[in-house]
PDB file of C-alpha atoms in Angstrom:
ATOM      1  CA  UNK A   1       0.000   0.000   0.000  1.00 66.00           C
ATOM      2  CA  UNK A   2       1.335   3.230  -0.982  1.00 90.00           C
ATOM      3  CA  UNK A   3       1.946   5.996   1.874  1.00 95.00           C
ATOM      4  CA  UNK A   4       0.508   9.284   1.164  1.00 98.00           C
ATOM      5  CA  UNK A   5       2.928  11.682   3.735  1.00 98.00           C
ATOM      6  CA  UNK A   6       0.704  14.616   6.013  1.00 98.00           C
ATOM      7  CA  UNK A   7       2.800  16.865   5.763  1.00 98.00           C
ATOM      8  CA  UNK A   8       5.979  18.468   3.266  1.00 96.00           C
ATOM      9  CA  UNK A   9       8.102  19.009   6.187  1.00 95.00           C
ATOM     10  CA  UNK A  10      10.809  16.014   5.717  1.00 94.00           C
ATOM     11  CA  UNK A  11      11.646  16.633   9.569  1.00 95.00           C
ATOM     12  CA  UNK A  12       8.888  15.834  11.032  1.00 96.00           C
ATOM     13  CA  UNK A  13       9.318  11.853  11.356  1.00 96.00           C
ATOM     14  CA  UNK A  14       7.978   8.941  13.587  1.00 96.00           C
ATOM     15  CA  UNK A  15       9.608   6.185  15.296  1.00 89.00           C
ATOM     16  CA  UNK A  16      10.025   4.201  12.343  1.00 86.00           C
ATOM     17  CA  UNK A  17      12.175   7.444  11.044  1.00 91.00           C
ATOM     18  CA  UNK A  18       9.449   7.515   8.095  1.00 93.00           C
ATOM     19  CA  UNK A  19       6.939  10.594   7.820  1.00 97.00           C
ATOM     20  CA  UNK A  20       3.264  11.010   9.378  1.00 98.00           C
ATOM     21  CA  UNK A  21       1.251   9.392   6.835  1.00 98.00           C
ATOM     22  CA  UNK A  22      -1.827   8.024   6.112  1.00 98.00           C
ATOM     23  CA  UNK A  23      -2.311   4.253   3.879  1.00 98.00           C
ATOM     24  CA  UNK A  24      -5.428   4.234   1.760  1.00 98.00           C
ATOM     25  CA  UNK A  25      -7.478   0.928   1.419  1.00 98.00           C
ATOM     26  CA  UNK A  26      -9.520   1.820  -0.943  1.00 98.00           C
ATOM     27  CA  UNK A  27     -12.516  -0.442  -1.982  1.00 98.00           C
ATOM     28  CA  UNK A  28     -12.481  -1.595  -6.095  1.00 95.00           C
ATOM     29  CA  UNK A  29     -15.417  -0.008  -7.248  1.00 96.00           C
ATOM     30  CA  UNK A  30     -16.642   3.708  -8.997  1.00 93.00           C
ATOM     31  CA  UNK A  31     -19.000   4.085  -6.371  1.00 97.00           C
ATOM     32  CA  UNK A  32     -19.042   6.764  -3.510  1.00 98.00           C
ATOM     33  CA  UNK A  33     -18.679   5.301  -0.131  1.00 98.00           C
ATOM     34  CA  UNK A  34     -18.549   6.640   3.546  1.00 98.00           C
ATOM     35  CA  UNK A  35     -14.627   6.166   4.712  1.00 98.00           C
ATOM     36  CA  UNK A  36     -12.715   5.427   8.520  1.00 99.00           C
ATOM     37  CA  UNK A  37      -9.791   7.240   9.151  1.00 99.00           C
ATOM     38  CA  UNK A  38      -7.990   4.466  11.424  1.00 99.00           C
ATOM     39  CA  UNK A  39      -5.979   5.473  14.359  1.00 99.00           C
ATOM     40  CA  UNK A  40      -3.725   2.267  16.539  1.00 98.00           C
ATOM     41  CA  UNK A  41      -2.874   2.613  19.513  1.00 98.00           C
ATOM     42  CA  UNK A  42       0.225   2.688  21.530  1.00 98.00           C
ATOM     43  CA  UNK A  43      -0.356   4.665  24.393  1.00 98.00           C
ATOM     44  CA  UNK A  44       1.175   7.735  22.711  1.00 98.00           C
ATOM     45  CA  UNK A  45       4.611   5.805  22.572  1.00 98.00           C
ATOM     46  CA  UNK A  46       4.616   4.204  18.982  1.00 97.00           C
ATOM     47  CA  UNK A  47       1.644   2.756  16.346  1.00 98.00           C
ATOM     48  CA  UNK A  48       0.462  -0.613  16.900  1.00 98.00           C
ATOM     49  CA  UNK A  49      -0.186  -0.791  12.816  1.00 96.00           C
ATOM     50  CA  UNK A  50       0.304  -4.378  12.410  1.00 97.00           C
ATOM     51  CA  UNK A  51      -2.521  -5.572  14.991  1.00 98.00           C
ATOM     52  CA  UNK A  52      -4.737  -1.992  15.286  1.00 98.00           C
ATOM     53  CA  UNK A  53      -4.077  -0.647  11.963  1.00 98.00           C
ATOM     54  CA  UNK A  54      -4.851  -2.720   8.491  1.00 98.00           C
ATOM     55  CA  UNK A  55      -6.580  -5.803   9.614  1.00 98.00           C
ATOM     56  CA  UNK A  56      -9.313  -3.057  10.966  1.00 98.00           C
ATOM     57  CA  UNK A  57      -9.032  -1.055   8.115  1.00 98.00           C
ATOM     58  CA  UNK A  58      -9.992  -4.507   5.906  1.00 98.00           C
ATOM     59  CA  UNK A  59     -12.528  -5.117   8.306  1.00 98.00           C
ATOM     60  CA  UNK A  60     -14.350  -1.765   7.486  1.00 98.00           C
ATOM     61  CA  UNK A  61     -13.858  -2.112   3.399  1.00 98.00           C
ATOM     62  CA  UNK A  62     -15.693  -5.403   3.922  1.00 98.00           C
ATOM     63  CA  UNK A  63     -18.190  -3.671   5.458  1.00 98.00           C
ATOM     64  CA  UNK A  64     -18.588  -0.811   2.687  1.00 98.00           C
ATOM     65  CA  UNK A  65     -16.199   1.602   3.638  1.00 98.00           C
ATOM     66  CA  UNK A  66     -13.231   3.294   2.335  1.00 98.00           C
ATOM     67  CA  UNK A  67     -10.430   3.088   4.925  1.00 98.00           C
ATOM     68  CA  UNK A  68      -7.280   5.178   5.923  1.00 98.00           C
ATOM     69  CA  UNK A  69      -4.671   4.259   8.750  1.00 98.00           C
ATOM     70  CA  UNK A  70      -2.933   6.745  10.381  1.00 98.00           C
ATOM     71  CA  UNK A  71       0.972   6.511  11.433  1.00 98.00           C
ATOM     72  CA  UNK A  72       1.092  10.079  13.615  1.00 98.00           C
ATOM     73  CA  UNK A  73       4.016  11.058  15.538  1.00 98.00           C
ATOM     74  CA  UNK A  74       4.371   9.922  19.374  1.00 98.00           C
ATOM     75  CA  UNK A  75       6.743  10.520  22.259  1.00 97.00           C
ATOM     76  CA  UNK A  76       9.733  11.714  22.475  1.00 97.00           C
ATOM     77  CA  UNK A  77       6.959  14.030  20.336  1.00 97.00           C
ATOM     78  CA  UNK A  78       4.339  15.280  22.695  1.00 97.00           C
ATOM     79  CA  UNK A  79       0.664  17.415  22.566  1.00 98.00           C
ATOM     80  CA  UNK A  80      -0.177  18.293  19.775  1.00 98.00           C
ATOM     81  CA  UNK A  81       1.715  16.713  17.097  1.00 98.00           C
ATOM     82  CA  UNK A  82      -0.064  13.513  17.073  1.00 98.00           C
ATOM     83  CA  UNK A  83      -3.275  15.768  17.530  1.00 98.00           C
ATOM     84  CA  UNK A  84      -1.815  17.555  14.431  1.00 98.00           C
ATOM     85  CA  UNK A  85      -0.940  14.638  12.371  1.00 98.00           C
ATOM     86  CA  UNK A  86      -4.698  13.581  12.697  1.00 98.00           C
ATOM     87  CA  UNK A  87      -6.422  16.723  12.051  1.00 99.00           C
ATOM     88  CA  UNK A  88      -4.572  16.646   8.864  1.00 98.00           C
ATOM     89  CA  UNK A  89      -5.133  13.088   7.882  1.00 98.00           C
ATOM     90  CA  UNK A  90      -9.155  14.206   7.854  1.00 98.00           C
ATOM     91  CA  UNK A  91      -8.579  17.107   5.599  1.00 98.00           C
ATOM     92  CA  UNK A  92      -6.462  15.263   3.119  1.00 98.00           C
ATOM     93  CA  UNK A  93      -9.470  12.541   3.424  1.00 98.00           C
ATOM     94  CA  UNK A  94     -12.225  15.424   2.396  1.00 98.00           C
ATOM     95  CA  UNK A  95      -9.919  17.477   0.428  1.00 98.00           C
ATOM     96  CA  UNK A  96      -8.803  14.236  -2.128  1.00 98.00           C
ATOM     97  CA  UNK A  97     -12.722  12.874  -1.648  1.00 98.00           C
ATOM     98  CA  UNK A  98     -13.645  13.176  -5.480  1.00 98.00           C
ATOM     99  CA  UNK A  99     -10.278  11.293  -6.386  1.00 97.00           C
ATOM    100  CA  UNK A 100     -10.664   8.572  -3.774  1.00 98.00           C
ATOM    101  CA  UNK A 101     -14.412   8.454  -3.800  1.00 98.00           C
ATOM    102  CA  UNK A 102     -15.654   9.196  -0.542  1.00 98.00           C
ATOM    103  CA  UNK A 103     -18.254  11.093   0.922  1.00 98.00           C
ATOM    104  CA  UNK A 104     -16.889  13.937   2.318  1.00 98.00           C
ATOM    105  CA  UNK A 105     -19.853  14.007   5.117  1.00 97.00           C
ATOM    106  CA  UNK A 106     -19.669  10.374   6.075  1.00 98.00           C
ATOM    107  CA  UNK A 107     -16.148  10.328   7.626  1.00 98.00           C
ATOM    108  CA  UNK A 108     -15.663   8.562  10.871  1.00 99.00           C
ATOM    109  CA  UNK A 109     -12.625   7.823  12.722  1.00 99.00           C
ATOM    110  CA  UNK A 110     -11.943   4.750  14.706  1.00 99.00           C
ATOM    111  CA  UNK A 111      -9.136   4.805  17.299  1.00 98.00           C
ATOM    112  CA  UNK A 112      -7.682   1.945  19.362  1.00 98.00           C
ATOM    113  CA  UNK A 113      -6.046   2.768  23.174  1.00 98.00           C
ATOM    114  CA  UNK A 114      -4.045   5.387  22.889  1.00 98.00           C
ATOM    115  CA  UNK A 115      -5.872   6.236  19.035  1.00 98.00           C
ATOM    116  CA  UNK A 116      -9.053   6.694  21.093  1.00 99.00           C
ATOM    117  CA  UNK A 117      -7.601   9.410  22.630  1.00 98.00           C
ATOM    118  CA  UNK A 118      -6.419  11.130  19.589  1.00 98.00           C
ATOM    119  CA  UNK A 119      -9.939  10.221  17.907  1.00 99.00           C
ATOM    120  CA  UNK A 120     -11.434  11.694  20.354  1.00 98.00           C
ATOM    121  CA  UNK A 121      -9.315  14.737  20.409  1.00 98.00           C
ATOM    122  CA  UNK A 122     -10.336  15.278  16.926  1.00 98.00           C
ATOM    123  CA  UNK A 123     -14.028  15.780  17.980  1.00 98.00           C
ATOM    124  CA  UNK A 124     -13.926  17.464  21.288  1.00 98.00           C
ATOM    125  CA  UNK A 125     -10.386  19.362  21.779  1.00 98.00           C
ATOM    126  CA  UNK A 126      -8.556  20.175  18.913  1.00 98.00           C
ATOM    127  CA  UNK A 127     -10.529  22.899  17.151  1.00 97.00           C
ATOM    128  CA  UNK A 128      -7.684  25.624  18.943  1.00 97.00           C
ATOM    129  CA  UNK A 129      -5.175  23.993  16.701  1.00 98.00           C
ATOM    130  CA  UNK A 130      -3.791  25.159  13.718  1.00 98.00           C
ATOM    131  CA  UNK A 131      -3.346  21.970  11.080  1.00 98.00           C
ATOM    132  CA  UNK A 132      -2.593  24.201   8.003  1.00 98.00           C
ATOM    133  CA  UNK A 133       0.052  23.693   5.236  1.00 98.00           C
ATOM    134  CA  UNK A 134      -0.191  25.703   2.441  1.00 97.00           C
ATOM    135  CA  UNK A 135      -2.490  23.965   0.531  1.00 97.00           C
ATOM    136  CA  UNK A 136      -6.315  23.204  -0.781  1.00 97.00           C
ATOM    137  CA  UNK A 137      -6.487  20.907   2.180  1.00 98.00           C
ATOM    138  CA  UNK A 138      -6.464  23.652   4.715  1.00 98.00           C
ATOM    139  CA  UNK A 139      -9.803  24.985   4.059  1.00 98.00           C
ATOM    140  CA  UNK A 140     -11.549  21.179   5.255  1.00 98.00           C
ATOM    141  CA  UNK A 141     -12.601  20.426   8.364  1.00 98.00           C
ATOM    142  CA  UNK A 142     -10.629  17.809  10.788  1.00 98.00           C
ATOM    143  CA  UNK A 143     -14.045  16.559  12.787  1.00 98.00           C
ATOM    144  CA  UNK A 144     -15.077  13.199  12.157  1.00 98.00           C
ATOM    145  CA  UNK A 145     -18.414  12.776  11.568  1.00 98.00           C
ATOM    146  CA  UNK A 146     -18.423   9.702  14.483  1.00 98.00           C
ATOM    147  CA  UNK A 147     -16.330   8.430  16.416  1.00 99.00           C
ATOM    148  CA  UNK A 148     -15.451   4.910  17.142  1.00 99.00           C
ATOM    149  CA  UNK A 149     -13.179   4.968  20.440  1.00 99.00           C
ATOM    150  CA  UNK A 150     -12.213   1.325  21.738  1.00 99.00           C
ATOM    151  CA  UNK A 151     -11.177   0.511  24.742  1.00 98.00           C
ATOM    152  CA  UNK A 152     -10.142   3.967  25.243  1.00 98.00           C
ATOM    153  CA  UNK A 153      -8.052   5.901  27.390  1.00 98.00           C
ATOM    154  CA  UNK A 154     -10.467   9.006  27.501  1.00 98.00           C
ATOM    155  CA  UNK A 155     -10.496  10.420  30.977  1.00 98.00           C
ATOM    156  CA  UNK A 156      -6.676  11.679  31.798  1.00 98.00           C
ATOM    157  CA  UNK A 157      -7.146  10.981  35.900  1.00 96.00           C
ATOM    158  CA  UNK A 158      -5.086   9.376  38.260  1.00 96.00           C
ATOM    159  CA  UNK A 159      -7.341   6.468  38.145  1.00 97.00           C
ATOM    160  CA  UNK A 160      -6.951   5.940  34.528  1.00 97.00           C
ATOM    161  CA  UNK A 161      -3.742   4.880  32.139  1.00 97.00           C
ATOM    162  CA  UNK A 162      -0.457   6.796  33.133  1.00 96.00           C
ATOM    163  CA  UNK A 163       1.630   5.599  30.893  1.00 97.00           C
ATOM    164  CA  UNK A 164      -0.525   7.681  27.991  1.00 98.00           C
ATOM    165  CA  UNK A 165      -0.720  10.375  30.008  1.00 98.00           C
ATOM    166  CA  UNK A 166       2.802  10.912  30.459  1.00 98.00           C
ATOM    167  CA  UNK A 167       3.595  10.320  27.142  1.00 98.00           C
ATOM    168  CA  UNK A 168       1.541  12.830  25.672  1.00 98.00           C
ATOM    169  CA  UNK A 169       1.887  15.457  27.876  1.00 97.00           C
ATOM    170  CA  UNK A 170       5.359  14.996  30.051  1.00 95.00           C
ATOM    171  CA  UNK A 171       6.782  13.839  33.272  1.00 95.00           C
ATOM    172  CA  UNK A 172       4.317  16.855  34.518  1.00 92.00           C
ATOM    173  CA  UNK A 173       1.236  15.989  33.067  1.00 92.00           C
ATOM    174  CA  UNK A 174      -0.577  15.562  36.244  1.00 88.00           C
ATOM    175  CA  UNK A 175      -1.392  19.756  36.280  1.00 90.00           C
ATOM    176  CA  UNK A 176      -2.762  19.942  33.379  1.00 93.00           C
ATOM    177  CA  UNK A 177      -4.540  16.366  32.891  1.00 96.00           C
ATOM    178  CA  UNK A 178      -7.916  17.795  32.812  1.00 96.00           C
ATOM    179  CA  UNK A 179      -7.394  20.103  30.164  1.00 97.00           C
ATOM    180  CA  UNK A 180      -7.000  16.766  27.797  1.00 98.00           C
ATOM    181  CA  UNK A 181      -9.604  14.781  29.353  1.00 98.00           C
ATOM    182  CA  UNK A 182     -12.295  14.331  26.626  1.00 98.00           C
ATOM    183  CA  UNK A 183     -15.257  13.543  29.137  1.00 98.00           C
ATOM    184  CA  UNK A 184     -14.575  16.678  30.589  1.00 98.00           C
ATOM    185  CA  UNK A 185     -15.261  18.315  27.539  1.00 98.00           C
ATOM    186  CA  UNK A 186     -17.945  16.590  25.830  1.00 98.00           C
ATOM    187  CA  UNK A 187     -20.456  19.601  24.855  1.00 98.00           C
ATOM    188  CA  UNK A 188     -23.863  19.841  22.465  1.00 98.00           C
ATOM    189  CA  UNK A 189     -21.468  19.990  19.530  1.00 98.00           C
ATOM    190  CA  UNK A 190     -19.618  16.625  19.889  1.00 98.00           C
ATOM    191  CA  UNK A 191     -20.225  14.094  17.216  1.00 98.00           C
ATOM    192  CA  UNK A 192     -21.963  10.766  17.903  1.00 98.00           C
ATOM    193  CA  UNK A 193     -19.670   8.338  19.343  1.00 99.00           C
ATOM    194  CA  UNK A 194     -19.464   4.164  19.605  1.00 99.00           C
ATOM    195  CA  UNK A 195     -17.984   3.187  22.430  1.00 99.00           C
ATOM    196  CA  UNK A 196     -16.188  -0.487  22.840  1.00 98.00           C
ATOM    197  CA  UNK A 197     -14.253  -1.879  25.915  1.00 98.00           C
ATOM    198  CA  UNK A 198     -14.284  -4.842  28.226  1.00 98.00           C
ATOM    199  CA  UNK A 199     -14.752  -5.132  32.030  1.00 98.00           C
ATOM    200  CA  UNK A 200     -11.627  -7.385  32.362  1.00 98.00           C
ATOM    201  CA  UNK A 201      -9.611  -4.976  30.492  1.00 98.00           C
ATOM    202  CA  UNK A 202      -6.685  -5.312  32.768  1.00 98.00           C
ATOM    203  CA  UNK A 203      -4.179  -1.886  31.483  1.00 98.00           C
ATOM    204  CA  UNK A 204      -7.186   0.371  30.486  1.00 98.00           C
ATOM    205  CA  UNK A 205     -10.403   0.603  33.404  1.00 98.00           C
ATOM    206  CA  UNK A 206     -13.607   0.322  31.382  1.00 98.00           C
ATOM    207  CA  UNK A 207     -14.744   3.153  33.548  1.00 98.00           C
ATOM    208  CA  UNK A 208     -13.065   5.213  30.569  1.00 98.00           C
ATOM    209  CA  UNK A 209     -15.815   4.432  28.975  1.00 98.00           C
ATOM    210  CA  UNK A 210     -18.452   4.913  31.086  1.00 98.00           C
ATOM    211  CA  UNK A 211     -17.470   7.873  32.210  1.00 98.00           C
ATOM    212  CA  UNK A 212     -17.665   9.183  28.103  1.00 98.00           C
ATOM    213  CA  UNK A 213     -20.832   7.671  27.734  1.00 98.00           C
ATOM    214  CA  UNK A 214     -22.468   9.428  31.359  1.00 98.00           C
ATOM    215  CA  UNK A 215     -20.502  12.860  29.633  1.00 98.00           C
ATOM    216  CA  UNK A 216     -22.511  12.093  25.930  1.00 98.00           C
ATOM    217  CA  UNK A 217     -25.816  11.343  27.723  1.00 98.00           C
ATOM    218  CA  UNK A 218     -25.757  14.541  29.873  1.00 98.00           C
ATOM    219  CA  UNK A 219     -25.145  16.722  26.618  1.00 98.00           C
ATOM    220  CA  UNK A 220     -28.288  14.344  24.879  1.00 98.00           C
ATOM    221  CA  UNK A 221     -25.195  13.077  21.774  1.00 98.00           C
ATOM    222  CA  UNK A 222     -26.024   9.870  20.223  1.00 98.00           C
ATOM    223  CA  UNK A 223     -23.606   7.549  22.014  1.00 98.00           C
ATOM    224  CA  UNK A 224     -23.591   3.999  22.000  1.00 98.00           C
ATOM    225  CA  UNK A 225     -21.546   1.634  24.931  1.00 98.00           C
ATOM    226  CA  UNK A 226     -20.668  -1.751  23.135  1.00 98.00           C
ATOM    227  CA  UNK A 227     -19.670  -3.208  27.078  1.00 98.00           C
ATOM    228  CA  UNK A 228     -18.499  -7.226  26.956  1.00 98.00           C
ATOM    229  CA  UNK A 229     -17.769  -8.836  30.265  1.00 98.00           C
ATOM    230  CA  UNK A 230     -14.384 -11.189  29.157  1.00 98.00           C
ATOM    231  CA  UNK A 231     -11.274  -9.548  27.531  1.00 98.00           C
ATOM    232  CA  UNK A 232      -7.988  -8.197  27.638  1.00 98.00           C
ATOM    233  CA  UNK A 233      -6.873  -5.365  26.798  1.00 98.00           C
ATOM    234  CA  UNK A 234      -6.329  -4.731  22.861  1.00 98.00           C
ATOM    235  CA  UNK A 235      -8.877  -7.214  21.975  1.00 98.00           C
ATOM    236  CA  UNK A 236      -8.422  -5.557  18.500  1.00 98.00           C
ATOM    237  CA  UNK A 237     -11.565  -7.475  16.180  1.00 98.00           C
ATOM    238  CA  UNK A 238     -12.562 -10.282  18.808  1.00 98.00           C
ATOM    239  CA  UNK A 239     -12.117 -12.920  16.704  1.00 98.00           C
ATOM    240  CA  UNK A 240     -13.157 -16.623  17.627  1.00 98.00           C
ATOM    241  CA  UNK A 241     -15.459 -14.790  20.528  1.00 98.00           C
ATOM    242  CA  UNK A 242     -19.502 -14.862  20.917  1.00 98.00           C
ATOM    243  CA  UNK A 243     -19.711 -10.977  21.558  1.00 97.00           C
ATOM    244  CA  UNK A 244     -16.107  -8.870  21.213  1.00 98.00           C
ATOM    245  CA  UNK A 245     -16.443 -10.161  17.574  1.00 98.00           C
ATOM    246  CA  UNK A 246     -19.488  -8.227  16.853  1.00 98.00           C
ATOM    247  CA  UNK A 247     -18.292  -4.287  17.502  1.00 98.00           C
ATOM    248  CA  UNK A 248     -17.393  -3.515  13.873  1.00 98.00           C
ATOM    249  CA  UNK A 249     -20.706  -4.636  13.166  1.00 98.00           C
ATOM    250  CA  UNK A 250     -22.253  -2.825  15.929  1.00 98.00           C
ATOM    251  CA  UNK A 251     -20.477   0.186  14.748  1.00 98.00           C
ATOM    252  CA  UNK A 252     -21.452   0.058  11.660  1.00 98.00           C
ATOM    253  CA  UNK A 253     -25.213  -0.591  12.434  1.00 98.00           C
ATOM    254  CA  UNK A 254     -24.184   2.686  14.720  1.00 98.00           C
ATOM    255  CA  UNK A 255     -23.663   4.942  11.662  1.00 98.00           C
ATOM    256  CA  UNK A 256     -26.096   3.509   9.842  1.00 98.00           C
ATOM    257  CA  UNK A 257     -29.353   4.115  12.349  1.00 98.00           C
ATOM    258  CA  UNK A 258     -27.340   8.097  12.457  1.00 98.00           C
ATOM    259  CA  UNK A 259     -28.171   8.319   8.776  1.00 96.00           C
ATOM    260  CA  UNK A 260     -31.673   7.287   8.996  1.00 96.00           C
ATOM    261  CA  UNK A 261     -32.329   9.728  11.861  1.00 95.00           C
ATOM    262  CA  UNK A 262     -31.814  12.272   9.739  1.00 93.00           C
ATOM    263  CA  UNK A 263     -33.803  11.090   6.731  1.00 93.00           C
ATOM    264  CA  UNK A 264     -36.826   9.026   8.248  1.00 94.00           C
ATOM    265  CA  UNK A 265     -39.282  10.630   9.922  1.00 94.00           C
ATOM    266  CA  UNK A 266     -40.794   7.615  11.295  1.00 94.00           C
ATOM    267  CA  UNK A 267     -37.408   7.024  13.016  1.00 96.00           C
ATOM    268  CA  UNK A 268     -37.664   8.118  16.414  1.00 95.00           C
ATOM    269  CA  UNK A 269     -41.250   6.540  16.873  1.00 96.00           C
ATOM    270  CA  UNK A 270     -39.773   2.857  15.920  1.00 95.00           C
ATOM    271  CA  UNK A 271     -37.918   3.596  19.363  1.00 96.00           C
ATOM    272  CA  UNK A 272     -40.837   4.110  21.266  1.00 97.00           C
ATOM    273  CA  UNK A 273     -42.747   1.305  23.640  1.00 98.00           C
ATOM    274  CA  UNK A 274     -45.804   2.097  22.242  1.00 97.00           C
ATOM    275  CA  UNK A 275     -44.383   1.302  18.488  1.00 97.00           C
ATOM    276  CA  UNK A 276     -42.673  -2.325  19.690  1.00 96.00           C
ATOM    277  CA  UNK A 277     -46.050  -3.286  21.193  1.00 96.00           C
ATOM    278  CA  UNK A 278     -48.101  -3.189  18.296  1.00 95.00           C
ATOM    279  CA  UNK A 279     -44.960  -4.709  15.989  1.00 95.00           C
ATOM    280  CA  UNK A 280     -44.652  -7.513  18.492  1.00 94.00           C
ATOM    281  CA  UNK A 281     -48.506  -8.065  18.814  1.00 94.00           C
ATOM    282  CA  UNK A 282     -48.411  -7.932  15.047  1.00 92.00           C
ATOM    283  CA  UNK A 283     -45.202 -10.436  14.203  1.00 92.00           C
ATOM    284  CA  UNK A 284     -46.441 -13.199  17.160  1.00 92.00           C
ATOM    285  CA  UNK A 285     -50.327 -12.579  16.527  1.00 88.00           C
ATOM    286  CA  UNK A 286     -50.737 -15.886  14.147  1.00 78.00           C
ATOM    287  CA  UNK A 287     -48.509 -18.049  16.709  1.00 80.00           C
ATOM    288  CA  UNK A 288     -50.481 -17.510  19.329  1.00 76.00           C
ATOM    289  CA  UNK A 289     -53.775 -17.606  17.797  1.00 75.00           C
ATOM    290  CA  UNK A 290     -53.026 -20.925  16.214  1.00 71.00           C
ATOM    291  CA  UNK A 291     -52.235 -22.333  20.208  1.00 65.00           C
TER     292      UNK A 291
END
């Protein structure tokens, strides 16, 4: 897969000693399609690409999406390069969407661990930062139109991940934690968000999670918690499981019922008690009759 580099600055290098870039996987058709920006994890300390990278960016072309994975810069680099590095991975996305096909107001971003974080940054706290380089790209926006954060570090509190923390911000981070803490600064304008983690996640407290979802709820966002009982940490696309398997799925069903909000007017009243009694009464009525 050919790398497409962020930025012209040839300085401006990750841990490989490469440049920020995004990979395209691009699905084999002339037909527009809604795309993922993909963002591993790493806990701010390098890009899990191999395991949180293209085998989830596969995962969403089978599922009808265009797909993009991110390799941002991480520490020694702290706040906000990788922060950069994303925001400018979405405008390239919208800026190139008539060459690659995409619809410029159907791109989501899914981040892993660490890539939660910086997913998340890209709804809720970047919008102070400057991501301009000269070009056509500058005048697109950098928030994704969801967000898919699993098993996330969102909160920065003493409770939750250090590590990613420390990494991001400095040995000093503890100050000025809150100021990065994306539950703390959920507001009406945050995009929907899908939320996946495990109870048993042993590095990363689901709380994360909870805590973003109680944030989203308060501010009435769309938010969905996809919440599994058994699984480590980085359970990446659950694979051979009964439930962790079924998040990209999940997700996707996510974006989907988004889209018909807008465009059904019947939606919201599918959602309603009084709607699911009369379908039920209506599906069952023969079964029952015939008993």
């Amino acid at each position: 897969m050919q790398k497409i580099f962020l930025w012209n600055d040839e300085t401006l290098t990750v841990r490989s000693g490469s440049r920020p870039s995004i990979v395209p996987f691009l699905l084999e058709d002339d037909k527009i399609h809604p795309a993922v920006l993909v963002i591993p994890g790493g806990g701010y300390g390098c890009v899990c690409e191999s395991s949180e990278g293209s085998p989830i960016a596969l995962k969403f072309n089978e599922l009808g999406y265009h797909a993009f994975v991110l390799d941002y810069r991480t520490a020694p680099d702290h706040w906000p390069a990788p922060q950069l590095d994303g925001m400018r991975a979405m405008k390239l996305i919208r800026a190139n969407a008539e060459m690659w096909r995409v619809d410029p107001g159907k791109v989501a971003v899914c981040g892993f661990s660490a890539g939660a974080h910086l997913a998340g940054s890209l709804g809720i706290l970047c919008d102070a930062l400057d991501a301009s380089a000269g070009d056509a790209a500058d005048g697109f926006s950098h928030i994704p139109d969801v967000m898919i954060l699993c098993y996330g570090v969102l909160a920065f509190a003493p409770w939750s991940h250090q590590g990613t923390q420390i990494n991001l911000l400095g040995e000093d981070f503890a100050g000025s934690a809150s100021d990065y803490s994306l539950p703390e600064h959920v507001s009406e304008k945050t995009p929907p968000a899908f939320l996946m983690h495990t109870v048993c996640d042993q590095a990363v407290a689901f709380k994360n999670s909870m805590v973003f979802a109680e944030a989203m709820a308060a501010h009435k966002r769309p938010c969905q918690l996809a919440l599994n009982y058994w699984g480590d940490h980085g359970m990446l696309l659950g694979i051979d499981t009964l439930d962790a398997v079924n998040w990209p799925v999940q997700a996707h069903a996510f974006m989907q019922s988004l889209e018909m909000m807008k465009n059904d007017p019947d939606f919201r009243e599918r959602y309603t008690n009084a709607y699911q009694s009369m379908a039920e009464n209506r599906v069952f009525s023969d079964f029952f009759q015939n008993k």
